Amino acid sequence: MANTRAYAATSPTSGMAPYSFDRRALRPDDVAIEIDYCGVCHSDLHTVENDWGGSQYPVVPGHEIIGRVTAVGQDVTRYQPGDLVGVGCMVDSCRTCSACDSGLEQYCIEGSTMTYGSLDRHDGTVTHGGYSEKIVVSDRFVVRVPENLDPASAAPLLCAGITTYSPLKHFKVGKGHKVGVLGMGGLGHMGVKLAKAMGAEVTIFTRSENKVAEAKKQGADHVIISTDKAQMKAAADSFDFLLDTIPVAHDLNPYLKCLKYDGTHILVGLLTPVEPALQAGLLVTKRRVVAGSLIGGMPETQEMLDFCAEHNITCDVEMLDIRNINDAYERLKKSDVKYRFVIDMDTLKQG
């Protein structure tokens, strides 16, 4: 077992503070990784403050992890010390159900073991994430990071990247499709970059006139101000897909009107009830679909990283000293970041 420095929350109101714990000894299929960078996801904040209930303290968050392999278990052949690798939202699953057999571990019938805040399937300990100097993970849940990707900017691909890539790939988005992206945060700007690289014509829907120039800078072909009734009316029946990255309750009905017949509205940001209620007629009369999507399985996560390397896609990030994590959380609550904080783990090693 290896003593590991980290930052953790000890209660919903404690804030984040230095913490240390023991990482497990290597199992035969394990990879030990020294963490260089870890992205800060909004779900980290929700878990730390127990917004969703069920948080187990102490919580060491972080599931957008990139670092170098330092050691491998005796059965590991895919990785060796020095390899640049990543760890995303999952570190285990049952590995035997139909979803796992299909490389869709995120939909494991028994439930995936998440990178932090889950119970380890072997020893029952609580998993701790990437706000730490090292991590030990089964090789099945490790991905290879292409060396031509900037590792700091690539860290959020392990969550924001795969969350948007997976539904675009599943629904076969490509040349000739018109895709609308709802929201311009960490997920939204990745959705724009990925859909464009897949060949789609991309439109950002935003409530703010101030984001028009930024949306174009991110590669959007068009921008629609969703509070402008005339613009929304003009967009009726024109989109094949809407990628909805908005993380809070919002009215889906005006957006559904923008879909063509057989169009699909894909939810990736919303986990709470849909309010107000859906107008079923908007679905029935045009055979429209409301769908959801959760991260991606391990083969698809590797595919996403390779796709991003081929198309030179990374996340727009602001580098963070881990000693400022509490201030970063306050800024996150105000959406005051473009578009993802990434912790430089050297700042943890500095004290």
mmCIF file of C-alpha atoms in Angstrom:
data_model
loop_
_atom_site.group_PDB
_atom_site.id
_atom_site.type_symbol
_atom_site.label_atom_id
_atom_site.label_comp_id
_atom_site.label_asym_id
_atom_site.label_seq_id
_atom_site.Cartn_x
_atom_site.Cartn_y
_atom_site.Cartn_z
ATOM 1 C CA MET A 1 0.000 0.000 0.000
ATOM 2 C CA ALA A 2 1.217 3.478 -0.852
ATOM 3 C CA ASN A 3 0.491 6.590 1.184
ATOM 4 C CA THR A 4 -1.040 9.181 -1.095
ATOM 5 C CA ARG A 5 -1.408 12.935 -0.703
ATOM 6 C CA ALA A 6 -4.726 14.360 -1.839
ATOM 7 C CA TYR A 7 -7.425 16.953 -1.268
ATOM 8 C CA ALA A 8 -10.729 15.830 0.225
ATOM 9 C CA ALA A 9 -13.986 17.037 1.729
ATOM 10 C CA THR A 10 -14.956 15.565 5.090
ATOM 11 C CA SER A 11 -18.558 16.847 5.131
ATOM 12 C CA PRO A 12 -20.969 18.725 2.846
ATOM 13 C CA THR A 13 -19.859 22.023 4.390
ATOM 14 C CA SER A 14 -16.187 21.375 5.129
ATOM 15 C CA GLY A 15 -14.736 22.568 1.847
ATOM 16 C CA MET A 16 -11.682 20.883 0.375
ATOM 17 C CA ALA A 17 -8.506 20.445 2.405
ATOM 18 C CA PRO A 18 -5.267 18.404 2.342
ATOM 19 C CA TYR A 19 -5.790 14.730 3.119
ATOM 20 C CA SER A 20 -3.770 11.534 2.930
ATOM 21 C CA PHE A 21 -4.762 7.891 2.546
ATOM 22 C CA ASP A 22 -3.327 4.554 1.424
ATOM 23 C CA ARG A 23 -3.697 3.408 -2.160
ATOM 24 C CA ARG A 24 -3.992 -0.362 -2.521
ATOM 25 C CA ALA A 25 -1.146 -2.637 -3.510
ATOM 26 C CA LEU A 26 -1.152 -3.730 -7.163
ATOM 27 C CA ARG A 27 -3.518 -6.522 -8.107
ATOM 28 C CA PRO A 28 -2.471 -8.685 -11.081
ATOM 29 C CA ASP A 29 -4.444 -6.566 -13.581
ATOM 30 C CA ASP A 30 -3.685 -3.160 -12.053
ATOM 31 C CA VAL A 31 -1.875 -0.124 -13.409
ATOM 32 C CA ALA A 32 -0.277 2.399 -11.023
ATOM 33 C CA ILE A 33 -0.332 5.970 -12.338
ATOM 34 C CA GLU A 34 1.345 9.147 -11.129
ATOM 35 C CA ILE A 35 -1.211 11.863 -11.858
ATOM 36 C CA ASP A 36 -0.065 14.957 -13.753
ATOM 37 C CA TYR A 37 -3.418 16.642 -14.425
ATOM 38 C CA CYS A 38 -6.998 16.284 -13.249
ATOM 39 C CA GLY A 39 -9.986 18.161 -14.621
ATOM 40 C CA VAL A 40 -12.625 19.673 -12.366
ATOM 41 C CA CYS A 41 -16.123 18.531 -13.303
ATOM 42 C CA HIS A 42 -19.342 20.084 -11.959
ATOM 43 C CA SER A 43 -20.239 16.640 -10.625
ATOM 44 C CA ASP A 44 -17.201 16.908 -8.321
ATOM 45 C CA LEU A 45 -18.830 19.909 -6.683
ATOM 46 C CA HIS A 46 -22.246 18.209 -6.510
ATOM 47 C CA THR A 47 -20.696 15.186 -4.787
ATOM 48 C CA VAL A 48 -18.586 17.225 -2.380
ATOM 49 C CA GLU A 49 -21.646 19.201 -1.252
ATOM 50 C CA ASN A 50 -23.931 16.129 -1.336
ATOM 51 C CA ASP A 51 -26.347 17.796 -3.740
ATOM 52 C CA TRP A 52 -27.505 14.429 -5.063
ATOM 53 C CA GLY A 53 -27.491 12.651 -1.689
ATOM 54 C CA GLY A 54 -25.523 9.552 -0.751
ATOM 55 C CA SER A 55 -22.030 11.072 -0.678
ATOM 56 C CA GLN A 56 -19.628 9.096 1.505
ATOM 57 C CA TYR A 57 -17.013 11.127 3.332
ATOM 58 C CA PRO A 58 -14.174 11.760 3.078
ATOM 59 C CA VAL A 59 -14.605 12.454 -0.665
ATOM 60 C CA VAL A 60 -11.556 12.694 -2.926
ATOM 61 C CA PRO A 61 -13.105 13.809 -6.249
ATOM 62 C CA GLY A 62 -11.687 13.800 -9.758
ATOM 63 C CA HIS A 63 -12.470 11.654 -12.814
ATOM 64 C CA GLU A 64 -10.633 13.447 -15.625
ATOM 65 C CA ILE A 65 -7.199 12.018 -14.923
ATOM 66 C CA ILE A 66 -4.043 11.990 -17.019
ATOM 67 C CA GLY A 67 -0.635 10.800 -15.913
ATOM 68 C CA ARG A 68 2.250 8.397 -16.462
ATOM 69 C CA VAL A 69 2.343 4.702 -15.626
ATOM 70 C CA THR A 70 4.779 3.913 -12.819
ATOM 71 C CA ALA A 71 4.153 0.168 -12.354
ATOM 72 C CA VAL A 72 1.914 -2.621 -13.632
ATOM 73 C CA GLY A 73 0.547 -5.866 -12.214
ATOM 74 C CA GLN A 74 1.886 -9.235 -13.326
ATOM 75 C CA ASP A 75 -0.955 -9.858 -15.816
ATOM 76 C CA VAL A 76 -0.799 -6.467 -17.546
ATOM 77 C CA THR A 77 0.595 -6.475 -21.077
ATOM 78 C CA ARG A 78 -0.986 -3.382 -22.676
ATOM 79 C CA TYR A 79 0.853 -0.798 -20.600
ATOM 80 C CA GLN A 80 4.316 -0.286 -19.235
ATOM 81 C CA PRO A 81 6.033 2.328 -17.047
ATOM 82 C CA GLY A 82 6.323 5.678 -18.786
ATOM 83 C CA ASP A 83 3.158 5.364 -20.886
ATOM 84 C CA LEU A 84 0.881 8.418 -20.980
ATOM 85 C CA VAL A 85 -2.573 7.228 -19.917
ATOM 86 C CA GLY A 86 -5.943 8.429 -18.716
ATOM 87 C CA VAL A 87 -8.672 7.382 -16.298
ATOM 88 C CA GLY A 88 -12.221 8.627 -16.669
ATOM 89 C CA CYS A 89 -15.450 8.238 -14.737
ATOM 90 C CA MET A 90 -15.310 4.470 -14.143
ATOM 91 C CA VAL A 91 -12.772 2.113 -12.583
ATOM 92 C CA ASP A 92 -14.696 -1.167 -12.670
ATOM 93 C CA SER A 93 -17.908 -2.969 -13.630
ATOM 94 C CA CYS A 94 -19.251 -6.515 -13.406
ATOM 95 C CA ARG A 95 -17.474 -7.271 -16.730
ATOM 96 C CA THR A 96 -19.871 -10.137 -17.558
ATOM 97 C CA CYS A 97 -23.307 -8.651 -18.326
ATOM 98 C CA SER A 98 -24.541 -7.905 -21.850
ATOM 99 C CA ALA A 99 -23.579 -4.228 -21.583
ATOM 100 C CA CYS A 100 -20.043 -4.975 -20.399
ATOM 101 C CA ASP A 101 -19.654 -7.672 -23.061
ATOM 102 C CA SER A 102 -20.556 -5.008 -25.622
ATOM 103 C CA GLY A 103 -17.956 -2.547 -24.311
ATOM 104 C CA LEU A 104 -20.680 -0.394 -22.756
ATOM 105 C CA GLU A 105 -19.491 -0.592 -19.169
ATOM 106 C CA GLN A 106 -21.252 2.671 -18.330
ATOM 107 C CA TYR A 107 -24.546 0.765 -18.635
ATOM 108 C CA CYS A 108 -23.383 -2.239 -16.563
ATOM 109 C CA ILE A 109 -26.504 -4.073 -15.359
ATOM 110 C CA GLU A 110 -25.064 -4.312 -11.839
ATOM 111 C CA GLY A 111 -23.914 -0.699 -11.928
ATOM 112 C CA SER A 112 -20.450 0.634 -12.704
ATOM 113 C CA THR A 113 -17.878 1.321 -10.011
ATOM 114 C CA MET A 114 -17.204 5.021 -10.284
ATOM 115 C CA THR A 115 -13.761 6.575 -9.933
ATOM 116 C CA TYR A 116 -14.694 8.155 -6.625
ATOM 117 C CA GLY A 117 -17.457 7.612 -4.091
ATOM 118 C CA SER A 118 -18.179 3.985 -5.042
ATOM 119 C CA LEU A 119 -17.481 0.750 -3.214
ATOM 120 C CA ASP A 120 -14.619 -1.300 -4.633
ATOM 121 C CA ARG A 121 -16.047 -4.609 -5.880
ATOM 122 C CA HIS A 122 -13.169 -6.617 -4.388
ATOM 123 C CA ASP A 123 -12.373 -5.190 -0.959
ATOM 124 C CA GLY A 124 -15.358 -2.946 -0.201
ATOM 125 C CA THR A 125 -13.332 0.230 0.305
ATOM 126 C CA VAL A 126 -14.580 3.570 -1.004
ATOM 127 C CA THR A 127 -12.927 4.656 -4.247
ATOM 128 C CA HIS A 128 -10.943 7.901 -4.245
ATOM 129 C CA GLY A 129 -10.374 9.958 -7.379
ATOM 130 C CA GLY A 130 -7.875 12.159 -9.115
ATOM 131 C CA TYR A 131 -7.401 15.065 -6.714
ATOM 132 C CA SER A 132 -4.438 13.003 -5.556
ATOM 133 C CA GLU A 133 -0.848 12.331 -6.526
ATOM 134 C CA LYS A 134 -1.378 8.753 -7.702
ATOM 135 C CA ILE A 135 -4.067 6.207 -8.511
ATOM 136 C CA VAL A 136 -4.266 2.428 -9.003
ATOM 137 C CA VAL A 137 -6.772 1.141 -11.591
ATOM 138 C CA SER A 138 -7.521 -2.095 -13.425
ATOM 139 C CA ASP A 139 -5.988 -1.978 -16.898
ATOM 140 C CA ARG A 140 -9.422 -2.479 -18.511
ATOM 141 C CA PHE A 141 -10.394 0.993 -17.285
ATOM 142 C CA VAL A 142 -7.222 2.748 -18.398
ATOM 143 C CA VAL A 143 -6.931 4.399 -21.818
ATOM 144 C CA ARG A 144 -3.872 5.374 -23.800
ATOM 145 C CA VAL A 145 -3.489 9.124 -24.388
ATOM 146 C CA PRO A 146 -1.990 9.966 -27.792
ATOM 147 C CA GLU A 147 1.298 11.783 -27.279
ATOM 148 C CA ASN A 148 0.361 14.561 -29.716
ATOM 149 C CA LEU A 149 -2.468 15.741 -27.443
ATOM 150 C CA ASP A 150 -1.586 18.368 -24.845
ATOM 151 C CA PRO A 151 -2.154 16.344 -21.657
ATOM 152 C CA ALA A 152 -3.543 19.220 -19.588
ATOM 153 C CA SER A 153 -6.092 20.226 -22.231
ATOM 154 C CA ALA A 154 -6.904 16.587 -22.909
ATOM 155 C CA ALA A 155 -7.827 15.756 -19.304
ATOM 156 C CA PRO A 156 -11.476 16.913 -19.595
ATOM 157 C CA LEU A 157 -11.910 14.696 -22.643
ATOM 158 C CA LEU A 158 -12.216 11.830 -20.159
ATOM 159 C CA CYS A 159 -15.620 13.221 -19.114
ATOM 160 C CA ALA A 160 -16.785 16.213 -21.161
ATOM 161 C CA GLY A 161 -15.292 14.777 -24.340
ATOM 162 C CA ILE A 162 -16.717 11.265 -24.103
ATOM 163 C CA THR A 163 -20.084 12.526 -22.810
ATOM 164 C CA THR A 164 -20.602 14.433 -26.059
ATOM 165 C CA TYR A 165 -18.761 12.069 -28.424
ATOM 166 C CA SER A 166 -20.727 8.956 -27.434
ATOM 167 C CA PRO A 167 -24.221 10.153 -28.445
ATOM 168 C CA LEU A 168 -22.951 11.820 -31.608
ATOM 169 C CA LYS A 169 -21.322 8.540 -32.617
ATOM 170 C CA HIS A 170 -24.275 6.390 -31.513
ATOM 171 C CA PHE A 171 -26.730 8.396 -33.609
ATOM 172 C CA LYS A 172 -24.305 8.391 -36.554
ATOM 173 C CA VAL A 173 -23.972 12.160 -36.830
ATOM 174 C CA GLY A 174 -22.039 13.137 -39.916
ATOM 175 C CA LYS A 175 -21.908 15.061 -43.158
ATOM 176 C CA GLY A 176 -25.262 16.469 -44.213
ATOM 177 C CA HIS A 177 -26.705 16.561 -40.703
ATOM 178 C CA LYS A 178 -27.766 19.735 -38.944
ATOM 179 C CA VAL A 179 -26.931 19.612 -35.237
ATOM 180 C CA GLY A 180 -28.001 22.099 -32.609
ATOM 181 C CA VAL A 181 -25.996 22.299 -29.378
ATOM 182 C CA LEU A 182 -27.875 23.638 -26.367
ATOM 183 C CA GLY A 183 -25.593 25.383 -23.874
ATOM 184 C CA MET A 184 -22.062 26.769 -24.147
ATOM 185 C CA GLY A 185 -20.279 25.314 -21.145
ATOM 186 C CA GLY A 186 -17.702 22.547 -20.841
ATOM 187 C CA LEU A 187 -19.947 19.990 -22.546
ATOM 188 C CA GLY A 188 -21.391 22.405 -25.092
ATOM 189 C CA HIS A 189 -18.129 23.657 -26.527
ATOM 190 C CA MET A 190 -16.886 20.074 -26.845
ATOM 191 C CA GLY A 191 -20.107 19.136 -28.624
ATOM 192 C CA VAL A 192 -19.489 21.880 -31.175
ATOM 193 C CA LYS A 193 -15.900 20.793 -31.849
ATOM 194 C CA LEU A 194 -16.753 17.103 -32.171
ATOM 195 C CA ALA A 195 -19.881 17.517 -34.303
ATOM 196 C CA LYS A 196 -17.965 19.831 -36.651
ATOM 197 C CA ALA A 197 -15.140 17.313 -36.958
ATOM 198 C CA MET A 198 -17.722 14.655 -37.840
ATOM 199 C CA GLY A 199 -18.858 16.826 -40.739
ATOM 200 C CA ALA A 200 -22.117 18.245 -39.378
ATOM 201 C CA GLU A 201 -23.423 21.794 -39.732
ATOM 202 C CA VAL A 202 -23.541 23.061 -36.146
ATOM 203 C CA THR A 203 -25.670 25.719 -34.488
ATOM 204 C CA ILE A 204 -25.330 26.896 -30.898
ATOM 205 C CA PHE A 205 -28.497 27.753 -28.979
ATOM 206 C CA THR A 206 -27.783 30.258 -26.213
ATOM 207 C CA ARG A 207 -29.793 32.673 -24.112
ATOM 208 C CA SER A 208 -27.077 35.321 -24.220
ATOM 209 C CA GLU A 209 -26.269 37.732 -27.056
ATOM 210 C CA ASN A 210 -22.833 38.076 -25.454
ATOM 211 C CA LYS A 211 -21.950 34.495 -26.406
ATOM 212 C CA VAL A 212 -22.452 34.860 -30.161
ATOM 213 C CA ALA A 213 -18.841 35.766 -30.931
ATOM 214 C CA GLU A 214 -17.537 33.066 -28.606
ATOM 215 C CA ALA A 215 -19.777 30.447 -30.213
ATOM 216 C CA LYS A 216 -18.420 31.342 -33.645
ATOM 217 C CA LYS A 217 -14.880 31.212 -32.257
ATOM 218 C CA GLN A 218 -15.534 27.656 -31.072
ATOM 219 C CA GLY A 219 -16.493 26.711 -34.621
ATOM 220 C CA ALA A 220 -20.278 27.026 -34.678
ATOM 221 C CA ASP A 221 -21.684 27.752 -38.125
ATOM 222 C CA HIS A 222 -24.684 29.598 -36.707
ATOM 223 C CA VAL A 223 -25.980 30.950 -33.398
ATOM 224 C CA ILE A 224 -29.616 31.139 -32.293
ATOM 225 C CA ILE A 225 -30.669 33.247 -29.323
ATOM 226 C CA SER A 226 -33.173 30.917 -27.691
ATOM 227 C CA THR A 227 -35.072 33.759 -25.996
ATOM 228 C CA ASP A 228 -35.727 35.420 -29.363
ATOM 229 C CA LYS A 229 -39.133 34.125 -30.509
ATOM 230 C CA ALA A 230 -38.545 35.174 -34.107
ATOM 231 C CA GLN A 231 -35.242 33.274 -34.318
ATOM 232 C CA MET A 232 -36.772 30.191 -32.723
ATOM 233 C CA LYS A 233 -39.745 30.290 -35.103
ATOM 234 C CA ALA A 234 -37.408 30.567 -38.075
ATOM 235 C CA ALA A 235 -35.569 27.457 -36.871
ATOM 236 C CA ALA A 236 -38.708 25.278 -36.788
ATOM 237 C CA ASP A 237 -38.441 21.804 -38.377
ATOM 238 C CA SER A 238 -34.822 22.280 -39.401
ATOM 239 C CA PHE A 239 -32.541 20.144 -37.176
ATOM 240 C CA ASP A 240 -31.720 16.452 -37.316
ATOM 241 C CA PHE A 241 -30.291 16.372 -33.791
ATOM 242 C CA LEU A 242 -30.204 18.561 -30.714
ATOM 243 C CA LEU A 243 -27.416 17.859 -28.212
ATOM 244 C CA ASP A 244 -28.743 19.238 -24.934
ATOM 245 C CA THR A 245 -25.929 19.983 -22.472
ATOM 246 C CA ILE A 246 -27.954 22.255 -20.139
ATOM 247 C CA PRO A 247 -27.527 20.886 -16.575
ATOM 248 C CA VAL A 248 -30.611 22.443 -14.944
ATOM 249 C CA ALA A 249 -34.346 22.045 -15.545
ATOM 250 C CA HIS A 250 -35.474 23.860 -18.695
ATOM 251 C CA ASP A 251 -38.393 23.810 -21.101
ATOM 252 C CA LEU A 252 -37.712 21.295 -23.875
ATOM 253 C CA ASN A 253 -40.848 22.112 -25.859
ATOM 254 C CA PRO A 254 -39.553 25.167 -27.774
ATOM 255 C CA TYR A 255 -36.488 23.181 -28.815
ATOM 256 C CA LEU A 256 -38.522 20.155 -29.916
ATOM 257 C CA LYS A 257 -40.270 22.391 -32.436
ATOM 258 C CA CYS A 258 -36.879 22.980 -34.065
ATOM 259 C CA LEU A 259 -36.440 19.293 -34.909
ATOM 260 C CA LYS A 260 -37.355 17.816 -38.276
ATOM 261 C CA TYR A 261 -39.620 14.792 -38.359
ATOM 262 C CA ASP A 262 -37.653 11.815 -37.004
ATOM 263 C CA GLY A 263 -35.368 14.286 -35.251
ATOM 264 C CA THR A 264 -33.746 13.413 -31.919
ATOM 265 C CA HIS A 265 -33.285 15.564 -28.810
ATOM 266 C CA ILE A 266 -30.391 14.057 -26.812
ATOM 267 C CA LEU A 267 -30.081 14.850 -23.096
ATOM 268 C CA VAL A 268 -26.541 14.657 -21.694
ATOM 269 C CA GLY A 269 -26.573 17.420 -19.066
ATOM 270 C CA LEU A 270 -29.875 16.972 -17.221
ATOM 271 C CA LEU A 271 -30.331 14.386 -14.449
ATOM 272 C CA THR A 272 -33.317 15.942 -12.682
ATOM 273 C CA PRO A 273 -37.011 15.777 -13.722
ATOM 274 C CA VAL A 274 -37.986 17.482 -16.973
ATOM 275 C CA GLU A 275 -39.963 20.607 -16.121
ATOM 276 C CA PRO A 276 -42.308 21.841 -17.466
ATOM 277 C CA ALA A 277 -43.917 18.700 -18.852
ATOM 278 C CA LEU A 278 -43.304 17.613 -22.417
ATOM 279 C CA GLN A 279 -46.076 18.314 -24.915
ATOM 280 C CA ALA A 280 -46.585 14.819 -26.288
ATOM 281 C CA GLY A 281 -48.096 16.181 -29.478
ATOM 282 C CA LEU A 282 -44.713 17.617 -30.455
ATOM 283 C CA LEU A 283 -43.340 14.070 -30.410
ATOM 284 C CA VAL A 284 -46.283 12.155 -31.848
ATOM 285 C CA THR A 285 -47.026 14.397 -34.819
ATOM 286 C CA LYS A 286 -43.409 14.389 -36.076
ATOM 287 C CA ARG A 287 -42.132 11.046 -34.731
ATOM 288 C CA ARG A 288 -39.540 12.983 -32.764
ATOM 289 C CA VAL A 289 -37.499 11.273 -30.065
ATOM 290 C CA VAL A 290 -36.176 12.436 -26.692
ATOM 291 C CA ALA A 291 -33.120 10.345 -25.778
ATOM 292 C CA GLY A 292 -30.445 10.285 -23.106
ATOM 293 C CA SER A 293 -26.794 9.280 -23.064
ATOM 294 C CA LEU A 294 -24.237 8.601 -20.322
ATOM 295 C CA ILE A 295 -20.464 8.997 -20.855
ATOM 296 C CA GLY A 296 -19.126 6.077 -22.951
ATOM 297 C CA GLY A 297 -17.650 2.615 -22.606
ATOM 298 C CA MET A 298 -13.948 1.927 -22.558
ATOM 299 C CA PRO A 299 -13.490 1.018 -26.262
ATOM 300 C CA GLU A 300 -15.403 4.138 -27.259
ATOM 301 C CA THR A 301 -13.398 6.305 -24.866
ATOM 302 C CA GLN A 302 -10.187 5.154 -26.521
ATOM 303 C CA GLU A 303 -11.778 5.760 -29.926
ATOM 304 C CA MET A 304 -12.726 9.286 -28.838
ATOM 305 C CA LEU A 305 -9.171 10.103 -27.744
ATOM 306 C CA ASP A 306 -7.777 8.821 -31.030
ATOM 307 C CA PHE A 307 -10.391 10.860 -32.944
ATOM 308 C CA CYS A 308 -9.436 13.982 -30.989
ATOM 309 C CA ALA A 309 -5.755 13.373 -31.692
ATOM 310 C CA GLU A 310 -6.492 12.993 -35.420
ATOM 311 C CA HIS A 311 -8.512 16.217 -35.519
ATOM 312 C CA ASN A 312 -6.418 18.175 -32.979
ATOM 313 C CA ILE A 313 -9.327 18.584 -30.572
ATOM 314 C CA THR A 314 -8.843 19.411 -26.898
ATOM 315 C CA CYS A 315 -10.818 21.241 -24.257
ATOM 316 C CA ASP A 316 -10.401 24.956 -23.528
ATOM 317 C CA VAL A 317 -9.032 25.012 -19.993
ATOM 318 C CA GLU A 318 -7.889 27.240 -17.169
ATOM 319 C CA MET A 319 -5.037 25.787 -15.134
ATOM 320 C CA LEU A 320 -5.560 25.578 -11.389
ATOM 321 C CA ASP A 321 -3.389 25.376 -8.287
ATOM 322 C CA ILE A 322 -5.079 22.732 -6.131
ATOM 323 C CA ARG A 323 -4.643 24.997 -3.114
ATOM 324 C CA ASN A 324 -7.229 27.269 -4.766
ATOM 325 C CA ILE A 325 -9.829 24.540 -5.290
ATOM 326 C CA ASN A 326 -12.387 26.081 -2.928
ATOM 327 C CA ASP A 327 -12.252 29.375 -4.800
ATOM 328 C CA ALA A 328 -12.586 27.445 -8.055
ATOM 329 C CA TYR A 329 -15.735 25.756 -6.751
ATOM 330 C CA GLU A 330 -17.259 29.143 -5.970
ATOM 331 C CA ARG A 331 -16.459 30.295 -9.493
ATOM 332 C CA LEU A 332 -17.906 27.066 -10.867
ATOM 333 C CA LYS A 333 -21.212 27.859 -9.174
ATOM 334 C CA LYS A 334 -21.247 31.142 -11.091
ATOM 335 C CA SER A 335 -20.210 29.500 -14.396
ATOM 336 C CA ASP A 336 -17.090 31.660 -14.225
ATOM 337 C CA VAL A 337 -14.719 29.423 -16.184
ATOM 338 C CA LYS A 338 -14.002 28.856 -19.878
ATOM 339 C CA TYR A 339 -14.560 25.993 -20.070
ATOM 340 C CA ARG A 340 -12.925 23.606 -17.634
ATOM 341 C CA PHE A 341 -10.589 23.983 -14.674
ATOM 342 C CA VAL A 342 -7.675 21.552 -14.780
ATOM 343 C CA ILE A 343 -5.552 20.973 -11.698
ATOM 344 C CA ASP A 344 -1.788 20.908 -12.175
ATOM 345 C CA MET A 345 -0.918 18.153 -9.709
ATOM 346 C CA ASP A 346 2.582 19.529 -9.260
ATOM 347 C CA THR A 347 0.882 22.093 -7.010
ATOM 348 C CA LEU A 348 -0.175 19.285 -4.675
ATOM 349 C CA LYS A 349 3.382 18.017 -4.482
ATOM 350 C CA GLN A 350 4.546 21.531 -3.644
ATOM 351 C CA GLY A 351 2.594 21.513 -0.436
#
